[in-house]
Amino acid sequence: KKHGGSCHIVNFASMGAVAPCKGMGLYLGAKYGCRGYTLCAAKDYWGTGVYLSVVMPEAIKTGMYANQINNPGSYAGLAFGGPLLDVTDVEWAIVNKVLPERPREYIIGTSWVRVKGARMSDMFSSSWILNTAEEYMLQQGLKYQAEYLKKKKKKLKIR
């Protein structure tokens, strides 16, 4: 930005930065911090040509995901309730949406319902309905996780 141009800083958090779930306080606390820092810094730099965005993808096929799916009973079961993102999905969103449009916040999800659900969770996090919905999604995710592990065990012939 030294020469009068503009720049765009993109920070990465997680969909969990707007949709907290129990059992992941340390991880999601860091994601909330990233989101909060980005939103504050965006206000600090408003009008200077420095743009900031925080990108919050839902579960992505990564080593962290692989570690969680092999941990039956983890509260990360919420992440197993739908299709996973691939890193190319995130790349596409950055190149085609975040960089050209410069949103302060951008959630990358596999379905409109999950993205809007995350936003609702952020607004009404103490609501009985949302807590009940989270528990339902957790149970569905854990069910999917158990089925996945059963198939994996059968496929690898692990006893």
CSV table of C-alpha atoms in Angstrom, one decimal, residues 64-77 80 142 145 149 152:
chain,number,residue,atom,x,y,z
A,64,MET,CA,-7.5,-32.4,10.7
A,65,TYR,CA,-10.8,-33.7,9.4
A,66,ALA,CA,-9.3,-37.2,9.0
A,67,ASN,CA,-8.2,-37.1,12.7
A,68,GLN,CA,-11.6,-36.1,13.9
A,69,ILE,CA,-13.6,-38.6,11.8
A,70,ASN,CA,-11.4,-41.3,13.4
A,71,ASN,CA,-12.3,-40.1,16.8
A,72,PRO,CA,-15.7,-41.6,17.6
A,73,GLY,CA,-17.7,-39.5,20.0
A,74,SER,CA,-16.0,-36.3,19.2
A,75,TYR,CA,-18.3,-33.2,19.1
A,76,ALA,CA,-16.8,-32.6,15.7
A,77,GLY,CA,-19.6,-34.9,14.6
A,80,PHE,CA,-20.1,-34.8,9.4
A,142,LEU,CA,-22.2,-38.9,14.7
A,145,GLN,CA,-19.3,-40.8,11.3
A,149,LEU,CA,-15.9,-45.8,10.2
A,152,LYS,CA,-13.7,-48.0,6.4
